[in-house]
PDB file of C-alpha atoms in Angstrom:
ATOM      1  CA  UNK O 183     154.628 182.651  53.293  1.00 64.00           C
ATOM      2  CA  UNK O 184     156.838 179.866  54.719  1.00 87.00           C
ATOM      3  CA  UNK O 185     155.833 176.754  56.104  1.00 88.00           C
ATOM      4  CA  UNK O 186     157.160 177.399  59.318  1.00 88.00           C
ATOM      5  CA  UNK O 187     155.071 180.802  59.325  1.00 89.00           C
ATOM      6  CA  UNK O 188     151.793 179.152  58.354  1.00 89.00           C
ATOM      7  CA  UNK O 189     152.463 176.492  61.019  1.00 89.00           C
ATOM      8  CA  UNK O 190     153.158 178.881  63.669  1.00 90.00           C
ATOM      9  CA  UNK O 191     150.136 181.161  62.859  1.00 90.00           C
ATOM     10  CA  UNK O 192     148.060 177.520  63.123  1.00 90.00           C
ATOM     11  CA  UNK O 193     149.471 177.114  66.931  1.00 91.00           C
ATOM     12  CA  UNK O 194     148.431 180.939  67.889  1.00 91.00           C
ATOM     13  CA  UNK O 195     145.006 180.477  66.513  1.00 90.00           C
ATOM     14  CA  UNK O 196     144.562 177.047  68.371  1.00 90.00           C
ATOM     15  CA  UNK O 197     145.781 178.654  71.394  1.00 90.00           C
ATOM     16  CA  UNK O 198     143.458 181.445  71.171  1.00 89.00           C
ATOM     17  CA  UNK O 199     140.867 178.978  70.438  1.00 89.00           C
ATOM     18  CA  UNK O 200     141.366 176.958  73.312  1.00 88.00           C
ATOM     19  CA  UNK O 201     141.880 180.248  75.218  1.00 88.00           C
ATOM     20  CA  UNK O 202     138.543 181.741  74.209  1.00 86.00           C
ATOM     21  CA  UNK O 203     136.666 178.299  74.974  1.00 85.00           C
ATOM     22  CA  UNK O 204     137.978 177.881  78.463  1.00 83.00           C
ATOM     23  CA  UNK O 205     137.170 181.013  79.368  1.00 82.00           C
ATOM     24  CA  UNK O 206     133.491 180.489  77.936  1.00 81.00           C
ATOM     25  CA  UNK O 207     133.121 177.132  80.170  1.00 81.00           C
ATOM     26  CA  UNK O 208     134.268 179.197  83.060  1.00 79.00           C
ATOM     27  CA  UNK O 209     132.038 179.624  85.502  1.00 77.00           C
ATOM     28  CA  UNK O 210     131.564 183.523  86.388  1.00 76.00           C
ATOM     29  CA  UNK O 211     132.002 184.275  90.340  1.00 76.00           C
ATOM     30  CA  UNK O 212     130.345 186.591  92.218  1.00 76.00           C
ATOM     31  CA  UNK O 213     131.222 188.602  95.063  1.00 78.00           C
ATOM     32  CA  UNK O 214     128.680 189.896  97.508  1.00 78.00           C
ATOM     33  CA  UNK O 215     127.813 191.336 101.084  1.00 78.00           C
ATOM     34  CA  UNK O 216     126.914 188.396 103.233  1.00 74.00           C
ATOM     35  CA  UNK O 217     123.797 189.527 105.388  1.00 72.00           C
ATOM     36  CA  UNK O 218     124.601 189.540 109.063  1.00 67.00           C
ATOM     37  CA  UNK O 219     121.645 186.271 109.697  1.00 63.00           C
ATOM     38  CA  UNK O 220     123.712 184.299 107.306  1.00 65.00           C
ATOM     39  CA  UNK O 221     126.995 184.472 108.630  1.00 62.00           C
ATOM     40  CA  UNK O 222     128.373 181.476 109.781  1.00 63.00           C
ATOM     41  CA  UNK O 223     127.697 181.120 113.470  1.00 55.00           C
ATOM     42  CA  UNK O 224     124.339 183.039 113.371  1.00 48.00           C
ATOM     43  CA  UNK O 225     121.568 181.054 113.481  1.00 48.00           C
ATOM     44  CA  UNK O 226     119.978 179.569 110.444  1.00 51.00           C
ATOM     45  CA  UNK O 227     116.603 181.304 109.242  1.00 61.00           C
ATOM     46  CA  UNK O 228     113.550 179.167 108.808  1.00 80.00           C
ATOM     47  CA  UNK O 229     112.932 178.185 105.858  1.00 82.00           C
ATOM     48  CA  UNK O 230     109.805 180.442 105.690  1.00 83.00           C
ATOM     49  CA  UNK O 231     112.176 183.632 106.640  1.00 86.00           C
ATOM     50  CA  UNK O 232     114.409 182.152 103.610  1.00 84.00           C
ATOM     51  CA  UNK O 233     111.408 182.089 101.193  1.00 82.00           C
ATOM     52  CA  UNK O 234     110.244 185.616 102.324  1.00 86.00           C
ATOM     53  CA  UNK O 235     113.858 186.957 101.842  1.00 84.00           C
ATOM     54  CA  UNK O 236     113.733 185.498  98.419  1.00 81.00           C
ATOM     55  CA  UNK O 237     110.825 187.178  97.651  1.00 81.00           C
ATOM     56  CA  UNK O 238     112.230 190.273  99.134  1.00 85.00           C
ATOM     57  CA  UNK O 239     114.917 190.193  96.374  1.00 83.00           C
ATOM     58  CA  UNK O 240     114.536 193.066  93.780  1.00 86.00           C
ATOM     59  CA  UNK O 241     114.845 191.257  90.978  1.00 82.00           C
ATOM     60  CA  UNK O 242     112.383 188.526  92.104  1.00 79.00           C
ATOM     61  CA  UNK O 243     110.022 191.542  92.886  1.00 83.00           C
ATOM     62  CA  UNK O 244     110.332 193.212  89.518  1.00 84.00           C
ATOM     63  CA  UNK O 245     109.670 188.824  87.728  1.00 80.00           C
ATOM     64  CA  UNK O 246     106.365 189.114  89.971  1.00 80.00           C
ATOM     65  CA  UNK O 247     105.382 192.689  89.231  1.00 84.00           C
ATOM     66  CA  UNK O 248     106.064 191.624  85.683  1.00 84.00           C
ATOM     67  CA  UNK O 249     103.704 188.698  86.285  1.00 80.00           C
ATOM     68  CA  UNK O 250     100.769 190.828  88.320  1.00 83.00           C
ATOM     69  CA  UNK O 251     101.934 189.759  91.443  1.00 80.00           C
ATOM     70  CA  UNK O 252     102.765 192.578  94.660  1.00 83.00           C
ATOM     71  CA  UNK O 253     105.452 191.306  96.389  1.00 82.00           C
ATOM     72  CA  UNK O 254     103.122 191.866  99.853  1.00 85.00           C
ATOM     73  CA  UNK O 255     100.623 189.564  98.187  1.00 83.00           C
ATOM     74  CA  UNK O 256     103.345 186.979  97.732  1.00 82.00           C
ATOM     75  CA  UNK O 257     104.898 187.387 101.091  1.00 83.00           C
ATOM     76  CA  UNK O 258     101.506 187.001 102.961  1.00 84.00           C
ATOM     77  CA  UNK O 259     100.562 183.767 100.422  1.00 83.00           C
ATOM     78  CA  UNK O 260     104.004 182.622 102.129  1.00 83.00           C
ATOM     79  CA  UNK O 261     102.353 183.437 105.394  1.00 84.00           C
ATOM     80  CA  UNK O 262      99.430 181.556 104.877  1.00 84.00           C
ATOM     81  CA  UNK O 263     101.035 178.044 103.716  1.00 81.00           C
ATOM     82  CA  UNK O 264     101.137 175.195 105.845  1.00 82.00           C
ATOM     83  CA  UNK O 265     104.940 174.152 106.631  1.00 82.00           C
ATOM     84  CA  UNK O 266     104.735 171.324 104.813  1.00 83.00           C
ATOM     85  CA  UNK O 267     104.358 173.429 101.904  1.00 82.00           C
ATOM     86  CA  UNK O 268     106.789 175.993 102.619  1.00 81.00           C
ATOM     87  CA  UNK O 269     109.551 173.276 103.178  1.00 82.00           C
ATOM     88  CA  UNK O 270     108.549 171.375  99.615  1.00 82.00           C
ATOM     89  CA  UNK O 271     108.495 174.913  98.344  1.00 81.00           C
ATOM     90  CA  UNK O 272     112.192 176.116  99.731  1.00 80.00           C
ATOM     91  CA  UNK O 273     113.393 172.462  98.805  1.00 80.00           C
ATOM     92  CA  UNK O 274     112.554 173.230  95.259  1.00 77.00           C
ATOM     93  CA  UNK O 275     114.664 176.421  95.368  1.00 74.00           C
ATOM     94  CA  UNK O 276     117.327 174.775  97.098  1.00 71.00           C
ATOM     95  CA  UNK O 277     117.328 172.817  93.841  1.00 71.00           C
ATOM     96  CA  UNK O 278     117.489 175.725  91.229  1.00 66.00           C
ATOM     97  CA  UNK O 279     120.930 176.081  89.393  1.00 54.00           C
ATOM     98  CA  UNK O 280     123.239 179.140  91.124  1.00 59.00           C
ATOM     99  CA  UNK O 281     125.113 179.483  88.129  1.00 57.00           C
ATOM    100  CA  UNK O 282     128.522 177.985  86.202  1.00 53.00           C
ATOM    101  CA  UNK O 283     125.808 176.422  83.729  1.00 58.00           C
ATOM    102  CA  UNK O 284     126.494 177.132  80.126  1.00 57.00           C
ATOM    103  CA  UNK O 285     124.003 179.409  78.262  1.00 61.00           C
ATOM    104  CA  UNK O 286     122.955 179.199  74.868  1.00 65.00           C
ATOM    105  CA  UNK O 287     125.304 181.766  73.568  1.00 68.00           C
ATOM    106  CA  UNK O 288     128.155 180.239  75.659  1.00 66.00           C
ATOM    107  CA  UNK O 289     127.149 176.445  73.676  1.00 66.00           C
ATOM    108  CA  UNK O 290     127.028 178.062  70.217  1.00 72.00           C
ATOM    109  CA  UNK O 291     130.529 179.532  70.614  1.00 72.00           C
ATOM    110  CA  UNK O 292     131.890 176.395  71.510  1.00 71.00           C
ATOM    111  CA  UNK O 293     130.129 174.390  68.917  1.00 71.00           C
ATOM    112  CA  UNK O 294     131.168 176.785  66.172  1.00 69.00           C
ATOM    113  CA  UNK O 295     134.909 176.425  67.660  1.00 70.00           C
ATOM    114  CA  UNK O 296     135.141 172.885  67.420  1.00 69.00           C
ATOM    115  CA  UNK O 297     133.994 173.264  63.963  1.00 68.00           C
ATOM    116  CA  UNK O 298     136.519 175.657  62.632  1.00 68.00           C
ATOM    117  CA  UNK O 299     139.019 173.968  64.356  1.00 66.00           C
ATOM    118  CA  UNK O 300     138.312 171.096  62.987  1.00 68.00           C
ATOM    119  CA  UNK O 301     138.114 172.527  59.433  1.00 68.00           C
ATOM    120  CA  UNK O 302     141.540 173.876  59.768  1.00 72.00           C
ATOM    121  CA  UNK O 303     142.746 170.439  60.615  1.00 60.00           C
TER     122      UNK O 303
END
């Protein structure tokens, strides 16, 4: 094998590489129905209404059935807290990640492509 060959077949594997890790950093979008009280010119929910909706979620009412909790237990605990602590409590949702942060998986890809990539150099 020439030279020229081995150099080229470098370049496609570092583009790949770089390739492969961009699209690993990416962050994934989703698409979704927008519910007709959050459309923009509706008016806002309370933050109560946006902690019961949460909990109205089905994959938020599976965590809690996982956990021993009924999701009409949860929604009347809601009910029952003082708006001081349904405000601290929607404030510390508000601060949850959505998304675009890297996983584990994602950072051990990445890691290991540095590292053969810098092995090949």
């Amino acid at each position: 094998m020439t030279q020229r060959m081995r150099n080229r077949l470098i370049e496609l594997f570092m583009l790949f590489a770089l390739a492969a890790a961009g699209a690993a950093v990416m962050p994934r979008a989703q698409a979704a129905m927008i519910p007709s009280d959050q459309a923009p010119g509706t008016t806002a929910p309370t933050e109560r209404e946006r902690v019961k909706g949460l909990l109205a979620r089905p994959e938020v009412t599976k965590a809690l059935a996982d956990h021993g909790v009924a999701a009409a237990d949860a929604a009347a605990r809601v009910d029952a807290m003082t708006d001081e602590e349904v405000a601290q409590l929607a404030g510390k949702i508000d601060q949850l990640a959505a998304g675009g942060a890297l996983s584990n998986d994602q950072l051990i890809i990445i890691i290991l492509l540095v590292v053969l990539l810098v092995l090949i150099l």
